[in-house]
Short mmCIF file of C-alpha atoms in Angstrom, two decimals:
data_model
loop_
_atom_site.label_atom_id
_atom_site.label_comp_id
_atom_site.label_asym_id
_atom_site.label_seq_id
_atom_site.Cartn_x
_atom_site.Cartn_y
_atom_site.Cartn_z
CA UNK A 1 14.76 -12.99 -12.98
CA UNK A 2 10.82 -12.72 -13.97
CA UNK A 3 9.25 -9.79 -12.40
CA UNK A 4 5.49 -9.48 -12.05
CA UNK A 5 2.87 -11.93 -12.12
CA UNK A 6 3.91 -15.31 -14.56
CA UNK A 7 2.18 -17.58 -12.35
CA UNK A 8 -0.87 -16.27 -10.96
CA UNK A 9 -4.34 -17.70 -11.22
CA UNK A 10 -7.32 -15.29 -10.42
CA UNK A 11 -10.00 -16.66 -8.45
CA UNK A 12 -13.95 -16.38 -8.13
CA UNK A 13 -14.67 -12.77 -6.90
CA UNK A 14 -15.94 -11.54 -4.05
CA UNK A 15 -18.52 -8.76 -4.43
CA UNK A 16 -20.39 -6.64 -2.38
CA UNK A 17 -21.83 -3.27 -3.47
CA UNK A 18 -20.02 -1.75 -6.37
CA UNK A 19 -16.65 -3.53 -4.72
CA UNK A 20 -15.10 -6.63 -6.39
CA UNK A 21 -12.10 -8.76 -4.67
CA UNK A 22 -10.26 -11.09 -6.66
CA UNK A 23 -8.12 -13.70 -4.73
CA UNK A 24 -4.74 -14.08 -6.42
CA UNK A 25 -3.23 -17.92 -6.28
CA UNK A 26 0.40 -18.44 -6.97
CA UNK A 27 1.74 -21.68 -6.93
CA UNK A 28 5.53 -20.64 -7.73
CA UNK A 29 5.95 -18.65 -4.28
CA UNK A 30 9.38 -18.51 -2.52
CA UNK A 31 8.71 -17.30 0.94
CA UNK A 32 10.94 -14.89 2.75
CA UNK A 33 11.44 -14.58 6.59
CA UNK A 34 10.58 -11.26 8.07
CA UNK A 35 7.69 -10.04 10.17
CA UNK A 36 5.18 -7.56 9.31
CA UNK A 37 5.62 -3.80 10.57
CA UNK A 38 2.18 -3.32 12.94
CA UNK A 39 3.73 -6.92 14.62
CA UNK A 40 7.20 -5.14 15.17
CA UNK A 41 5.69 -2.08 15.98
CA UNK A 42 3.28 -3.90 18.49
CA UNK A 43 5.65 -6.24 19.89
CA UNK A 44 8.46 -3.10 20.93
CA UNK A 45 11.14 -5.03 18.33
CA UNK A 46 10.42 -2.01 15.92
CA UNK A 47 10.73 1.84 16.50
CA UNK A 48 9.37 4.38 14.24
CA UNK A 49 9.84 8.10 14.89
CA UNK A 50 10.71 11.64 13.33
CA UNK A 51 14.02 11.96 12.22
CA UNK A 52 15.21 14.46 14.87
CA UNK A 53 13.51 16.99 17.42
CA UNK A 54 12.75 19.34 14.77
CA UNK A 55 10.84 16.34 12.38
CA UNK A 56 10.86 16.07 8.52
CA UNK A 57 8.26 15.76 6.68
CA UNK A 58 9.35 13.25 4.00
CA UNK A 59 11.23 10.89 6.34
CA UNK A 60 11.12 8.88 9.16
CA UNK A 61 13.54 6.86 11.33
CA UNK A 62 12.97 3.05 12.12
CA UNK A 63 14.99 1.13 14.11
CA UNK A 64 14.44 -2.26 14.08
CA UNK A 65 15.87 -4.04 17.42
CA UNK A 66 14.35 -7.61 16.36
CA UNK A 67 16.38 -10.67 15.26
CA UNK A 68 14.27 -11.10 11.88
CA UNK A 69 13.78 -8.67 9.03
CA UNK A 70 10.96 -6.06 8.98
CA UNK A 71 8.37 -5.43 6.03
CA UNK A 72 6.74 -1.94 5.64
CA UNK A 73 4.35 -1.81 2.72
CA UNK A 74 3.78 0.74 -0.18
CA UNK A 75 0.43 3.02 1.57
CA UNK A 76 0.29 1.93 4.85
CA UNK A 77 -0.28 4.43 7.23
CA UNK A 78 1.51 5.18 10.16
CA UNK A 79 -0.01 7.62 13.07
CA UNK A 80 1.66 10.20 15.69
CA UNK A 81 4.59 11.74 16.54
CA UNK A 82 4.15 15.25 15.09
CA UNK A 83 2.19 14.30 12.17
CA UNK A 84 0.98 11.14 10.33
CA UNK A 85 2.36 9.26 7.50
CA UNK A 86 1.79 6.44 4.70
CA UNK A 87 4.77 4.62 3.60
CA UNK A 88 5.82 5.76 -0.47
CA UNK A 89 7.48 2.49 -1.12
CA UNK A 90 7.60 -1.36 0.01
CA UNK A 91 11.18 -1.84 2.03
CA UNK A 92 12.50 -4.86 4.18
CA UNK A 93 14.68 -3.31 7.13
CA UNK A 94 17.13 -5.57 8.26
CA UNK A 95 17.16 -7.21 11.88
CA UNK A 96 19.32 -5.43 14.50
CA UNK A 97 19.47 -2.18 12.37
CA UNK A 98 18.78 1.41 11.85
CA UNK A 99 17.14 3.26 8.92
CA UNK A 100 15.54 6.43 7.69
CA UNK A 101 12.24 5.24 5.07
CA UNK A 102 10.68 7.63 3.10
CA UNK A 103 7.12 8.51 3.59
CA UNK A 104 4.34 11.18 2.40
CA UNK A 105 2.36 13.25 5.15
CA UNK A 106 -1.65 12.58 5.42
CA UNK A 107 -2.28 15.04 8.25
CA UNK A 108 -1.53 18.46 6.29
CA UNK A 109 -2.87 20.66 9.50
CA UNK A 110 -0.93 19.22 12.29
CA UNK A 111 2.84 19.89 12.96
CA UNK A 112 3.66 19.16 16.84
CA UNK A 113 3.82 16.44 18.59
CA UNK A 114 1.04 13.98 19.05
CA UNK A 115 3.35 11.31 20.85
CA UNK A 116 7.45 10.25 20.55
CA UNK A 117 6.53 7.02 18.81
CA UNK A 118 4.47 6.16 15.68
CA UNK A 119 2.14 2.90 15.64
CA UNK A 120 0.23 1.29 13.36
CA UNK A 121 -3.29 2.42 12.22
CA UNK A 122 -4.58 -0.38 10.54
CA UNK A 123 -5.69 1.81 7.87
CA UNK A 124 -4.26 1.42 3.82
CA UNK A 125 -4.45 4.06 1.43
CA UNK A 126 -6.93 3.91 -1.27
CA UNK A 127 -5.88 3.28 -4.75
CA UNK A 128 -6.35 6.35 -6.10
CA UNK A 129 -4.10 7.34 -3.26
CA UNK A 130 -1.50 4.94 -4.35
CA UNK A 131 -1.70 6.30 -7.74
CA UNK A 132 -0.61 9.19 -6.84
CA UNK A 133 2.34 7.55 -4.74
CA UNK A 134 3.76 5.29 -7.21
CA UNK A 135 3.44 7.56 -9.92
CA UNK A 136 5.03 10.25 -8.21
CA UNK A 137 7.84 8.46 -6.75
CA UNK A 138 8.62 6.44 -9.88
CA UNK A 139 9.23 9.69 -11.29
CA UNK A 140 11.79 10.45 -9.06
CA UNK A 141 13.18 7.85 -8.40
CA UNK A 142 13.93 7.66 -12.34
CA UNK A 143 15.22 11.17 -12.01
CA UNK A 144 17.80 10.23 -9.00
CA UNK A 145 16.08 12.05 -6.49
CA UNK A 146 15.01 9.11 -3.96
CA UNK A 147 11.66 7.83 -3.50
CA UNK A 148 9.91 11.33 -2.82
CA UNK A 149 6.49 11.73 -3.48
CA UNK A 150 4.28 14.88 -4.96
CA UNK A 151 3.16 15.89 -1.14
CA UNK A 152 1.21 18.94 -2.61
CA UNK A 153 -0.70 15.87 -4.92
CA UNK A 154 -0.94 13.94 -1.94
CA UNK A 155 -2.64 16.39 0.55
CA UNK A 156 -4.75 17.35 -2.55
CA UNK A 157 -6.39 13.71 -2.79
CA UNK A 158 -6.95 13.14 1.00
CA UNK A 159 -8.68 16.65 1.27
CA UNK A 160 -10.46 15.68 -2.17
CA UNK A 161 -11.58 12.30 -0.70
CA UNK A 162 -12.76 13.68 2.55
CA UNK A 163 -14.73 16.35 0.56
CA UNK A 164 -16.40 13.74 -1.39
CA UNK A 165 -17.38 11.66 1.50
CA UNK A 166 -18.55 14.28 3.79
CA UNK A 167 -15.61 13.34 6.05
CA UNK A 168 -14.58 16.31 8.34
CA UNK A 169 -11.03 16.83 9.87
CA UNK A 170 -9.73 19.59 12.09
CA UNK A 171 -6.35 18.53 10.82
CA UNK A 172 -6.95 16.89 7.37
CA UNK A 173 -6.16 13.34 8.90
CA UNK A 174 -6.93 10.86 6.61
CA UNK A 175 -7.10 8.56 9.20
CA UNK A 176 -10.62 10.73 10.14
CA UNK A 177 -11.94 9.65 7.49
CA UNK A 178 -11.46 5.86 7.85
CA UNK A 179 -12.90 7.02 11.57
CA UNK A 180 -15.98 8.65 10.10
CA UNK A 181 -16.79 5.04 8.10
CA UNK A 182 -15.79 2.51 10.78
CA UNK A 183 -19.21 1.11 10.54
CA UNK A 184 -18.99 0.86 6.43
CA UNK A 185 -15.46 -0.78 7.08
CA UNK A 186 -16.52 -3.69 9.55
CA UNK A 187 -19.37 -4.14 7.02
CA UNK A 188 -17.14 -4.66 3.86
CA UNK A 189 -14.60 -6.76 5.79
CA UNK A 190 -17.79 -8.99 7.04
CA UNK A 191 -19.09 -9.41 3.90
CA UNK A 192 -15.50 -9.87 1.60
CA UNK A 193 -13.04 -11.62 4.37
CA UNK A 194 -9.95 -13.14 3.29
CA UNK A 195 -9.63 -16.48 1.04
CA UNK A 196 -7.88 -19.35 2.39
CA UNK A 197 -5.13 -19.68 0.15
CA UNK A 198 -4.85 -16.75 -1.49
CA UNK A 199 -0.97 -14.87 -1.88
CA UNK A 200 -2.77 -11.49 -3.86
CA UNK A 201 -5.72 -9.57 -4.71
CA UNK A 202 -6.66 -7.79 -7.69
CA UNK A 203 -9.52 -5.11 -6.91
CA UNK A 204 -12.28 -3.23 -9.11
CA UNK A 205 -14.39 -0.58 -8.13
CA UNK A 206 -17.33 -1.29 -10.89
CA UNK A 207 -16.02 -2.20 -14.08
CA UNK A 208 -12.53 -0.96 -13.31
CA UNK A 209 -9.58 -2.92 -12.06
CA UNK A 210 -7.91 -0.02 -10.19
CA UNK A 211 -5.23 -2.11 -8.09
CA UNK A 212 -3.24 -5.91 -7.51
CA UNK A 213 -1.31 -6.75 -4.66
CA UNK A 214 0.85 -10.28 -4.58
CA UNK A 215 2.75 -11.29 -1.61
CA UNK A 216 5.77 -13.81 -1.21
CA UNK A 217 3.51 -16.34 0.96
CA UNK A 218 -0.17 -17.33 1.99
CA UNK A 219 0.48 -15.62 5.59
CA UNK A 220 1.19 -12.43 4.70
CA UNK A 221 -1.52 -11.62 2.20
CA UNK A 222 -3.72 -12.96 5.65
CA UNK A 223 -2.49 -10.88 7.60
CA UNK A 224 -2.60 -7.60 5.54
CA UNK A 225 -5.98 -8.44 3.62
CA UNK A 226 -8.70 -6.56 5.89
CA UNK A 227 -5.99 -3.36 5.82
CA UNK A 228 -5.91 -3.33 2.61
CA UNK A 229 -9.48 -3.47 2.15
CA UNK A 230 -9.83 -0.53 4.15
CA UNK A 231 -8.62 2.11 1.49
CA UNK A 232 -10.30 0.22 -1.38
CA UNK A 233 -13.81 0.51 0.59
CA UNK A 234 -13.17 4.52 0.55
CA UNK A 235 -12.88 4.25 -3.21
CA UNK A 236 -16.25 2.15 -3.58
CA UNK A 237 -17.78 4.39 -1.53
CA UNK A 238 -17.25 7.14 -3.54
CA UNK A 239 -18.64 4.94 -6.71
CA UNK A 240 -21.53 4.29 -5.44
CA UNK A 241 -23.64 4.88 -8.35
CA UNK A 242 -21.60 2.95 -10.82
CA UNK A 243 -23.23 0.31 -12.96
CA UNK A 244 -21.42 -3.08 -13.84
CA UNK A 245 -18.90 -5.00 -12.74
CA UNK A 246 -15.47 -6.21 -13.33
CA UNK A 247 -14.46 -10.35 -14.67
CA UNK A 248 -11.71 -12.38 -14.15
CA UNK A 249 -10.84 -11.88 -17.83
CA UNK A 250 -10.39 -8.24 -17.07
CA UNK A 251 -7.70 -9.15 -13.99
CA UNK A 252 -6.43 -11.45 -16.61
CA UNK A 253 -5.80 -8.80 -19.08
CA UNK A 254 -4.24 -6.70 -16.73
CA UNK A 255 -1.85 -8.97 -15.31
CA UNK A 256 -0.86 -9.61 -18.88
CA UNK A 257 -0.07 -6.09 -19.34
CA UNK A 258 2.15 -6.08 -16.04
CA UNK A 259 4.11 -8.50 -17.34
CA UNK A 260 4.76 -7.25 -20.74
CA UNK A 261 6.05 -3.98 -19.19
CA UNK A 262 9.46 -2.91 -19.36
CA UNK A 263 10.86 -3.42 -16.01
CA UNK A 264 13.37 -1.47 -14.62
CA UNK A 265 15.69 -2.03 -11.68
CA UNK A 266 16.24 0.85 -8.70
CA UNK A 267 18.03 1.40 -5.98
CA UNK A 268 15.92 0.14 -2.88
CA UNK A 269 15.46 1.74 0.47
CA UNK A 270 16.18 -1.28 2.29
CA UNK A 271 17.33 -4.99 1.76
CA UNK A 272 16.33 -6.59 -1.44
CA UNK A 273 16.17 -5.56 -4.97
CA UNK A 274 13.77 -3.40 -6.57
CA UNK A 275 11.84 -2.82 -9.82
CA UNK A 276 9.49 -0.30 -11.33
CA UNK A 277 7.86 -0.18 -14.58
CA UNK A 278 4.65 1.90 -16.25
CA UNK A 279 2.52 1.87 -18.99
CA UNK A 280 2.26 5.72 -19.88
CA UNK A 281 0.18 7.58 -17.24
CA UNK A 282 -2.36 4.77 -16.90
CA UNK A 283 -0.77 1.88 -15.33
CA UNK A 284 2.28 2.00 -12.41
CA UNK A 285 3.88 -1.08 -10.75
CA UNK A 286 6.87 -1.67 -8.77
CA UNK A 287 7.92 -4.95 -6.91
CA UNK A 288 10.32 -5.55 -3.99
CA UNK A 289 11.93 -8.70 -4.28
CA UNK A 290 14.87 -10.59 -1.84
CA UNK A 291 17.17 -13.11 -3.68
CA UNK A 292 15.24 -13.00 -6.73
CA UNK A 293 12.09 -13.98 -4.52
CA UNK A 294 9.07 -11.25 -4.94
CA UNK A 295 8.34 -9.85 -1.42
CA UNK A 296 5.29 -7.43 -2.81
CA UNK A 297 4.33 -6.87 -6.50
CA UNK A 298 1.86 -4.11 -6.99
CA UNK A 299 -0.01 -2.24 -9.58
CA UNK A 300 -2.35 0.71 -9.33
CA UNK A 301 -4.38 1.87 -12.29
CA UNK A 302 -5.23 6.05 -13.12
CA UNK A 303 -8.37 6.68 -12.07
#
C-alpha cells in the first residue's frame, strides 16, 4: 500500500500572528468506522484508568464497552487519576475490548489519585512535545521495546515551555499552561476555524512547517481541528518575534519528503497496521491504517 500523502492537495492558509494553518484535502479517502476517544469517554462507553491501584507511569488501561472501535490520537491529553498523560501513538481500540495503551506523563509533580477515571482535557501536545514523543517512540519500536517515550525528555520539554511562556504549575502540569492561556486559545480558534472539506492540516510557525496531520475522513478532522490547534498556539506564542511566513510550496515539499521516506511496518498497539519513517533526526513520521485505509498519518519536524 502507499503510505504518506500521495493524493493530498494543499489549500490556502489561515494566518494569525506567527501561525499558519494549511488545510489539506484528500480526494482518495477510505473512511473507517470508529468513535473518537473523547466521544467514547463522554458517553461512558469508554473508560480509561490506571492499570492497577499502584499505577504505572507509561501505561493506562482502556476498556471499550461500545459497539464500535475507538480512536485515540497521538499527543492528545488525558487528565485525572494519579497524573495527567498524553498518548505516545495513535491507537484503534476494538469494540468490546480491554487493552493497555502507551502514554507519557505531563504532570511530573503529582502521583496521587485525583479521580478514578481519566477524562479528555480538550487540549493537545505542542509540535515540539510531539517531536520528542514520536522520535523516542520510533527508536523504542525499532529496538523492540514497545511504544515507550523518553519520559525525561517529555518532562523537560513541558517544563521548558512553561518557563518560556511564564506559566506556573504546582505539579508541573501541562494542563496549567493551557489554562494560563485560555483566552489566547479562544482567540486563535476564532481566527483559524475549521475549513470545510479538509481532512487534515499542515501547520507552520513563522517560516517553518512544524507538523502535519491527515485523517481518513472529513468528520474526524472537523472534530479534532480545534483541539490540535491548542498545541500549535503554544508553539506560536513562543515565537512572537519571528518574521516571515511559510508558503504552500513549503508544505508540498515536506509532503513530498514524507512520501519518499522508507516507511517500515511496526507492531501496532491495537487494531490496524502501523508504519514509521524518519529523515535523520529532523523529520519523523508515523501512520496508523486499517485494511489499507490510512486512519491517521502525521509528521513532525525538529524545532
